[in-house]
PDB file of C-alpha atoms in Angstrom:
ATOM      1  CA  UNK G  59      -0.677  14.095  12.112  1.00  0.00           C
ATOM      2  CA  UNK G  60      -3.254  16.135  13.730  1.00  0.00           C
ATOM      3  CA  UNK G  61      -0.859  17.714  16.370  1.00  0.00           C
ATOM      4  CA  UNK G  62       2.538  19.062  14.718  1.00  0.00           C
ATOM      5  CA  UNK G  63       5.255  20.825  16.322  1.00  0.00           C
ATOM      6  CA  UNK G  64       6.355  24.191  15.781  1.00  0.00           C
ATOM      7  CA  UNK G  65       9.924  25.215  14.868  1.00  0.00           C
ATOM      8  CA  UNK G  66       9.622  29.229  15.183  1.00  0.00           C
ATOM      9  CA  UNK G  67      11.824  31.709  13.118  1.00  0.00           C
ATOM     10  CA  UNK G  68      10.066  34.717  14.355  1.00  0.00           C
ATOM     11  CA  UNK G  69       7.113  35.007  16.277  1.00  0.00           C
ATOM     12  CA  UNK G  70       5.450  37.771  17.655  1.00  0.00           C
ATOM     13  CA  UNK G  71       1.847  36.758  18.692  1.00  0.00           C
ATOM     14  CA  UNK G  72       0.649  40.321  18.504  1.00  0.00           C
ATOM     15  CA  UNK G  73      -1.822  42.108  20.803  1.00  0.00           C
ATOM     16  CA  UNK G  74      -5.016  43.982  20.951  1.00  0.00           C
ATOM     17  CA  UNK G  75      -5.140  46.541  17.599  1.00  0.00           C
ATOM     18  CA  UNK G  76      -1.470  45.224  16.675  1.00  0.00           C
ATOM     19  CA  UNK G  77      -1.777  42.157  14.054  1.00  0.00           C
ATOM     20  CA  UNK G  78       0.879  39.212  15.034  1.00  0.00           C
ATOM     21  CA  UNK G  79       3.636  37.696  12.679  1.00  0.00           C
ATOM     22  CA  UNK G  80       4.626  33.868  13.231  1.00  0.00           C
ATOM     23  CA  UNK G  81       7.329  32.837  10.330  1.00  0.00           C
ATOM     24  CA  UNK G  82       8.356  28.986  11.034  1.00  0.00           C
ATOM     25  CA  UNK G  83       8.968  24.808  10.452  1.00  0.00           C
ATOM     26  CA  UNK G  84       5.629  22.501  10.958  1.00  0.00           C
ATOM     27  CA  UNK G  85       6.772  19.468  12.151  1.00  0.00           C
ATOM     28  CA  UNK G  86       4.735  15.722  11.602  1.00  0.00           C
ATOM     29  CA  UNK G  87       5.605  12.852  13.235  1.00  0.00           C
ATOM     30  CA  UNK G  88       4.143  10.098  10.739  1.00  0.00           C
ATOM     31  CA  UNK G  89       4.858   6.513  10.804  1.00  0.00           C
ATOM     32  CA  UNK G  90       4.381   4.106   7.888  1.00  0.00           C
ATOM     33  CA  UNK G  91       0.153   3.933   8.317  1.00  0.00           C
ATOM     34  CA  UNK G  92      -0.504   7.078   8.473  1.00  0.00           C
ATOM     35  CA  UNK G  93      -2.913   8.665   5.863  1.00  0.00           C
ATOM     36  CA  UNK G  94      -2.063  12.032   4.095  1.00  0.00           C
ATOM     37  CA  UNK G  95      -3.800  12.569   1.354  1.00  0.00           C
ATOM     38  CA  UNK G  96      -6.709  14.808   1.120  1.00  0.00           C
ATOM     39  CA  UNK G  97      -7.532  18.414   2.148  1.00  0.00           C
ATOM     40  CA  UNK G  98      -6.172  19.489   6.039  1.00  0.00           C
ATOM     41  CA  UNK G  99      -7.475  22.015   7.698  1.00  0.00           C
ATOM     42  CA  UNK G 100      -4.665  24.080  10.128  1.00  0.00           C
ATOM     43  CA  UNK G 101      -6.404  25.702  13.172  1.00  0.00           C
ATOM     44  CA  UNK G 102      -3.282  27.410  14.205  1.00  0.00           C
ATOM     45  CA  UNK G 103      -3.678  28.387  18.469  1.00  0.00           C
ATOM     46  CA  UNK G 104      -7.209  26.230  18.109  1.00  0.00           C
ATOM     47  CA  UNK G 105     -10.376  26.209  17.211  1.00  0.00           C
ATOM     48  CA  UNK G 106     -11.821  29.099  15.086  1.00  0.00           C
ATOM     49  CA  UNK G 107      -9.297  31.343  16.795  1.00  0.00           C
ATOM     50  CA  UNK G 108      -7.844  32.344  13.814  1.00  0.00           C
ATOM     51  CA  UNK G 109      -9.906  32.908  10.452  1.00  0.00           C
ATOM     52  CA  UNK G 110      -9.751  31.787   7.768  1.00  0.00           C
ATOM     53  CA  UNK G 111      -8.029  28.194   8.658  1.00  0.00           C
ATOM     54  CA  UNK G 112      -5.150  27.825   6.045  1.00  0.00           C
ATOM     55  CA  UNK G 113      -6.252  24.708   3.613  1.00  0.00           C
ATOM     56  CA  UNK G 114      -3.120  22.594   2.649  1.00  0.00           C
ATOM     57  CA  UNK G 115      -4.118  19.639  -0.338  1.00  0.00           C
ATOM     58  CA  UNK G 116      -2.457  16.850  -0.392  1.00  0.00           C
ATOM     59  CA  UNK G 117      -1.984  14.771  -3.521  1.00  0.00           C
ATOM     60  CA  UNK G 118       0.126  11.489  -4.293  1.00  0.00           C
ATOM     61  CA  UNK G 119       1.726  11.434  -7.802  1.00  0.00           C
ATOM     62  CA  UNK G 120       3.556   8.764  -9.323  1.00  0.00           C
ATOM     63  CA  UNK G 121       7.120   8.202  -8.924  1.00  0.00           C
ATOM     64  CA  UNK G 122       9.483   7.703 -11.808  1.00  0.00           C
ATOM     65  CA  UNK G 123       9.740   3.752 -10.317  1.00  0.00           C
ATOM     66  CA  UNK G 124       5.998   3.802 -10.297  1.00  0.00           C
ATOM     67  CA  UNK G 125       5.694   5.037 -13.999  1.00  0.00           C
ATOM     68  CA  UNK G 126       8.116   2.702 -15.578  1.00  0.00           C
ATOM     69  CA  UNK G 127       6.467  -0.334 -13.360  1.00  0.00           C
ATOM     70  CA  UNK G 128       3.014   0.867 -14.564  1.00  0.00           C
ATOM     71  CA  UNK G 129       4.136   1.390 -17.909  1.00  0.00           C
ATOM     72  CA  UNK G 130       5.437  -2.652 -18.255  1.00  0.00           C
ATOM     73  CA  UNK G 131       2.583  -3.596 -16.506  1.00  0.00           C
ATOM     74  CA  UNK G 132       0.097  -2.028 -19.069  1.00  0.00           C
ATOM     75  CA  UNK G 133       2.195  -3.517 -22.158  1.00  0.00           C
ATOM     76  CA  UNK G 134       2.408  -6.844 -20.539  1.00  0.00           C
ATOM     77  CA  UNK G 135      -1.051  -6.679 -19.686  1.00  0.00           C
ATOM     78  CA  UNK G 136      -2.253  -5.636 -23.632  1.00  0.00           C
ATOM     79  CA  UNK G 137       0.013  -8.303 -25.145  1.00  0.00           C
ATOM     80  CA  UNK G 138      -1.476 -10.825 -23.132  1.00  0.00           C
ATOM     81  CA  UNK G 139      -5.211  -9.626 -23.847  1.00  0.00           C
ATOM     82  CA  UNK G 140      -4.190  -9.226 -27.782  1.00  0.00           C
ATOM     83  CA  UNK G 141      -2.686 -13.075 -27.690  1.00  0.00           C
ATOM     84  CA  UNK G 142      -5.961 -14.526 -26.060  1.00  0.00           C
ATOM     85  CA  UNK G 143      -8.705 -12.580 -28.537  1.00  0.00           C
ATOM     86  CA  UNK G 144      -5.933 -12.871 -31.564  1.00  0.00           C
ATOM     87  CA  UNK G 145      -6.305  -8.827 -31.724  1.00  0.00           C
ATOM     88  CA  UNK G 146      -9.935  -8.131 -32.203  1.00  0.00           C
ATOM     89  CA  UNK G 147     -10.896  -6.043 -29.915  1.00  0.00           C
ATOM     90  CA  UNK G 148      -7.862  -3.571 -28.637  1.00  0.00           C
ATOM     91  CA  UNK G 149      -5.481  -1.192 -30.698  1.00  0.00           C
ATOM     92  CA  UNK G 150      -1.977  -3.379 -31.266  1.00  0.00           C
ATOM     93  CA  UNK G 151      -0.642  -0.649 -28.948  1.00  0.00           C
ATOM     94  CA  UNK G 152      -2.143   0.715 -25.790  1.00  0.00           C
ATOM     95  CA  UNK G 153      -3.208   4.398 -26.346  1.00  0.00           C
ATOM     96  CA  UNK G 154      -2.034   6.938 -24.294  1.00  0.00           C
ATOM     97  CA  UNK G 155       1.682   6.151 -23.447  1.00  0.00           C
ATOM     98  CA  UNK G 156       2.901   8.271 -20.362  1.00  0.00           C
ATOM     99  CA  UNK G 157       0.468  10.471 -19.707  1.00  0.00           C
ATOM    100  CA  UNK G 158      -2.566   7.499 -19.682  1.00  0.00           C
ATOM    101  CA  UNK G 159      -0.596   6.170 -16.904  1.00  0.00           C
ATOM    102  CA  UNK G 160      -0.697   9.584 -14.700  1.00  0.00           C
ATOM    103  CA  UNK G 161      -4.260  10.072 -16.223  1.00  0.00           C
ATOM    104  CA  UNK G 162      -5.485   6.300 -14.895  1.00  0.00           C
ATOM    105  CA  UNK G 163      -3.063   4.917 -12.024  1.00  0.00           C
ATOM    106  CA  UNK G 164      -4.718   4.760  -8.581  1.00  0.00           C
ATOM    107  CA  UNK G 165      -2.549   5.433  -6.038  1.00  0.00           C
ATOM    108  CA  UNK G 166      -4.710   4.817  -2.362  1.00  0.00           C
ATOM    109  CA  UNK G 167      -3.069   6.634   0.665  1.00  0.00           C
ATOM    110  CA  UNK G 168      -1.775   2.644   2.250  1.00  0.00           C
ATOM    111  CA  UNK G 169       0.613   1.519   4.529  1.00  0.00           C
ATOM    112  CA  UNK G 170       3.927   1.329   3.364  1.00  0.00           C
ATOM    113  CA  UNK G 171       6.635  -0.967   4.410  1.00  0.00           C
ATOM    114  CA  UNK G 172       9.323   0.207   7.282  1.00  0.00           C
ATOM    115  CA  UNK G 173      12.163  -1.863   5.762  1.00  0.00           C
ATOM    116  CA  UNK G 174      14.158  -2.406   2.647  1.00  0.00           C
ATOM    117  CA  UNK G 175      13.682  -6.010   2.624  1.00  0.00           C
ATOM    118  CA  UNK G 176       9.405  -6.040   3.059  1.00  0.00           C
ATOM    119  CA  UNK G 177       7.844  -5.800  -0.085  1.00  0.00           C
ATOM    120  CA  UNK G 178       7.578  -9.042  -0.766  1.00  0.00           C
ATOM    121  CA  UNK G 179       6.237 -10.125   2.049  1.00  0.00           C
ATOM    122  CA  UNK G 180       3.368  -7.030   1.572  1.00  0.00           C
ATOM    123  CA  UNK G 181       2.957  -8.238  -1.570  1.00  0.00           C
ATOM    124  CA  UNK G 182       2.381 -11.572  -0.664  1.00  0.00           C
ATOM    125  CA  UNK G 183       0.088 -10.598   2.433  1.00  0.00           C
ATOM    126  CA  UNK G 184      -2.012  -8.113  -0.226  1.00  0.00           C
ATOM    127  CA  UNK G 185      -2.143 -11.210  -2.509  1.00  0.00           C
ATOM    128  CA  UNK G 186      -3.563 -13.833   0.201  1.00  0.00           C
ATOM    129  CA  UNK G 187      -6.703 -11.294   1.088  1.00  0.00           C
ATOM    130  CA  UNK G 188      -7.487 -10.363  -2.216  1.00  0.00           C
ATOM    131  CA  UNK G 189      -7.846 -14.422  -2.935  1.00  0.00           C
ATOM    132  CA  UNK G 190     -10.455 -13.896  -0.349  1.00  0.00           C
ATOM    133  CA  UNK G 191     -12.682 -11.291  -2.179  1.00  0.00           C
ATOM    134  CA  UNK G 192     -15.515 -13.130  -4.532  1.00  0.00           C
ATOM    135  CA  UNK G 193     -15.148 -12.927  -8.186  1.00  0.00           C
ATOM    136  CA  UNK G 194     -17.361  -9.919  -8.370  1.00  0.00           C
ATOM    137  CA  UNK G 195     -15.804  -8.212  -5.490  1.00  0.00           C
ATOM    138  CA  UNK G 196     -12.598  -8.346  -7.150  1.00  0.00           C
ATOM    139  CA  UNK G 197     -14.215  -7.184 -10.695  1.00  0.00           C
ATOM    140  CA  UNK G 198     -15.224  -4.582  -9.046  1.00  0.00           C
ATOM    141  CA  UNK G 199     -12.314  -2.824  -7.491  1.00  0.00           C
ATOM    142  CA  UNK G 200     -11.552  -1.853 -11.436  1.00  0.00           C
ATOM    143  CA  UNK G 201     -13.770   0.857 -11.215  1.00  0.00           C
ATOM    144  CA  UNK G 202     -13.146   1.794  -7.442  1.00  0.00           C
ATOM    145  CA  UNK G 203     -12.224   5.308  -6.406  1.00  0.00           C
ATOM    146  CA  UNK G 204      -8.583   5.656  -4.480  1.00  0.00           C
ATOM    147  CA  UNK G 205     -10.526   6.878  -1.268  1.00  0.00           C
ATOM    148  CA  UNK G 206     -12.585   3.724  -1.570  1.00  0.00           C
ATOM    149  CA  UNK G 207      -8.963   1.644  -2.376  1.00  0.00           C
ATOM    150  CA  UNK G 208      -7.691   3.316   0.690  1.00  0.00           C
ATOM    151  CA  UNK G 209     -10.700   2.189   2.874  1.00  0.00           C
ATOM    152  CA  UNK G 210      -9.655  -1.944   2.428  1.00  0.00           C
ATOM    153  CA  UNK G 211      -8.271  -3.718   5.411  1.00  0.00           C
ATOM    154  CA  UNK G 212      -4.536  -3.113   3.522  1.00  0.00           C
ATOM    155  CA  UNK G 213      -1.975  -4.992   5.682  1.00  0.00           C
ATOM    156  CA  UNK G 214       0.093  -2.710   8.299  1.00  0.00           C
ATOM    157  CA  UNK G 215       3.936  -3.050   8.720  1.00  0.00           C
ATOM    158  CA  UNK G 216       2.930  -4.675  12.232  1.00  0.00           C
ATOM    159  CA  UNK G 217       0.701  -7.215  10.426  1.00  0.00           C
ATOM    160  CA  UNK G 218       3.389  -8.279   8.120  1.00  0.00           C
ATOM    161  CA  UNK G 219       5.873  -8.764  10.175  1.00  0.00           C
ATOM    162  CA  UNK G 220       3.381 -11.145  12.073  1.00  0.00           C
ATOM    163  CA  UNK G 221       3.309 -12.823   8.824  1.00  0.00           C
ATOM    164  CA  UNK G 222       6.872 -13.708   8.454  1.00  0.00           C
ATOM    165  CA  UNK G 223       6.925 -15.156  11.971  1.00  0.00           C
ATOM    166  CA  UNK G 224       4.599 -17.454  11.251  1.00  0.00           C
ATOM    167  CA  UNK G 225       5.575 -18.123   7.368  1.00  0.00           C
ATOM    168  CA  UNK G 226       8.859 -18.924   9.668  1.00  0.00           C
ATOM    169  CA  UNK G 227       7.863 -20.915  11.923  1.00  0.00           C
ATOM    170  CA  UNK G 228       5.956 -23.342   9.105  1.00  0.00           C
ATOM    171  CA  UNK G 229       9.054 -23.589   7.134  1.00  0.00           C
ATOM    172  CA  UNK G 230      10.898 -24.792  10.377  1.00  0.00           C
ATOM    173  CA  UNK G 231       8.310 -27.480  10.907  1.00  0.00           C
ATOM    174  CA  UNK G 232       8.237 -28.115   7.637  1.00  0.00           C
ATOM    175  CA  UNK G 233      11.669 -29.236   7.319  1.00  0.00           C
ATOM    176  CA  UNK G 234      11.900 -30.692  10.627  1.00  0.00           C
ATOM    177  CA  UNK G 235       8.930 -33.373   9.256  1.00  0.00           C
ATOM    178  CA  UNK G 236      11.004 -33.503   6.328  1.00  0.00           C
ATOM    179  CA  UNK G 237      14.157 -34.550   7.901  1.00  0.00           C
ATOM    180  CA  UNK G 238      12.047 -37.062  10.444  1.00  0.00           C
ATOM    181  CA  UNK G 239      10.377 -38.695   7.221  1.00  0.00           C
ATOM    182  CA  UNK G 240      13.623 -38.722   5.041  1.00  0.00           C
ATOM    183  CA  UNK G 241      11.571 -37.149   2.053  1.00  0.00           C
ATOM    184  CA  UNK G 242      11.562 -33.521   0.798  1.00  0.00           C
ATOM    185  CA  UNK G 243       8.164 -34.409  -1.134  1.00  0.00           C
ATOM    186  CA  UNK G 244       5.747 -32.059   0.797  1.00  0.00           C
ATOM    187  CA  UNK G 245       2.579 -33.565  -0.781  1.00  0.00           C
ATOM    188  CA  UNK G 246       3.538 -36.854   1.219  1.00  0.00           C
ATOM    189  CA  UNK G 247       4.653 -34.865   4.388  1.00  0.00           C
ATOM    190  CA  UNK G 248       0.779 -32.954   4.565  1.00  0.00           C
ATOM    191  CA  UNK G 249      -0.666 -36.885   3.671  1.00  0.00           C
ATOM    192  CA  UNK G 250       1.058 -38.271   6.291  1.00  0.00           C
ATOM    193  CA  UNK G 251       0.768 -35.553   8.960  1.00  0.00           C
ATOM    194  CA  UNK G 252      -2.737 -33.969   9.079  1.00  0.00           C
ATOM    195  CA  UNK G 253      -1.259 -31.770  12.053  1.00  0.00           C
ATOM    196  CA  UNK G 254       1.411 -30.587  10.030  1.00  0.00           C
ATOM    197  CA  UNK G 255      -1.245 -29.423   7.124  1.00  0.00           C
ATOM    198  CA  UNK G 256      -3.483 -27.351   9.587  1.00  0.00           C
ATOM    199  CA  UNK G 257      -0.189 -25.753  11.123  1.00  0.00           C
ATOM    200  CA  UNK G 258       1.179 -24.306   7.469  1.00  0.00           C
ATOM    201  CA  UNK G 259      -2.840 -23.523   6.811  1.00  0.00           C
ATOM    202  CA  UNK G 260      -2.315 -21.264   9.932  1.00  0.00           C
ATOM    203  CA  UNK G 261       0.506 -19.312   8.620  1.00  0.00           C
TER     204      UNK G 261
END
């Protein structure tokens, strides 16, 4: 991200008491971890050579996927809250509608899957770490910034793909045990097999 290519149109660099005119394409080369969010700084030619750097912000707004997912989500979410206080404490609807969910909705500069067929599997991997965070930990990412979001260890297209190798490769030894025993019950198969229950902890 920090070094793009330039597709001219017209440049003329100019010379001593003559200003120079460069018209053109900036090309990034970004792959699916890279971070773009946030305020760039172009130092066209280097280095304070030309002044004042141009400033280009970068912002991530929600999709109209993301909107309708975050949307459900929210309703789900109040029903279920309404259903376990029997409606004492929140409106019967959520306030807001549309534009609470543009207002609120934290969207951290993260990896993003490289295939159709992923997202799953990142959900999954997002799901296993975030078991890992303490109760409190996990309260707390509620009221965490999206530049703090987008400082967690988020899992990497390379990571997940790791992942599904291994998720593979303890389903195949799963079933193998399987087939030796003659059961499909996999309670018995990781009571049998102590091996077998720290390979699948491994995946």
């Amino acid at each position: 991200f920090d070094a793009p290519e330039f597709e001219p149109l017209a440049a003329d660099p100019g010379e001593v008491g003559k200003p120079g005119f460069c018209e053109g394409y900036l090309h990034f080369e970004l792959d699916s971890g890279s971070r773009t969010s946030g305020e760039h700084v172009l130092e066209y030619g280097g280095a304070g050579v030309y002044s004042p750097p141009m400033r280009l912000k970068l912002l991530r707004r929600c999709s109209v996927f993301q909107r309708q997912v975050a949307l459900f989500l929210r309703g789900y979410l109040h029903k279920e809250w309404l259903s376990r206080t029997k409606g004492m404490t929140l409106a019967q609807q959520p306030p807001g509608g549309v534009a609470a969910v543009h207002d609120f909705s934290l969207l951290p500069d993260v990896p993003q899957q490289e295939t159709a067929n992923d997202c799953g599997f990142f959900l999954l991997e997002q799901i296993l770490r975030a078991l890992q965070l303490s109760p409190a930990a996990l309260r707390s990412l509620a009221a965490a910034s999206p530049e703090q979001l987008a400082a967690l260890p988020w899992p990497s297209q390379v990571e997940v793909t790791w992942r599904k190798e291994k998720l593979k490769e303890g389903l195949g030894a799963l079933f193998e045990a399987a087939q030796g025993a003659g059961t499909s019950d996999v309670e018995v198969l990781l009571r049998r097999d102590p091996s077998l229950r720290e390979l699948l902890r491994s995946t």
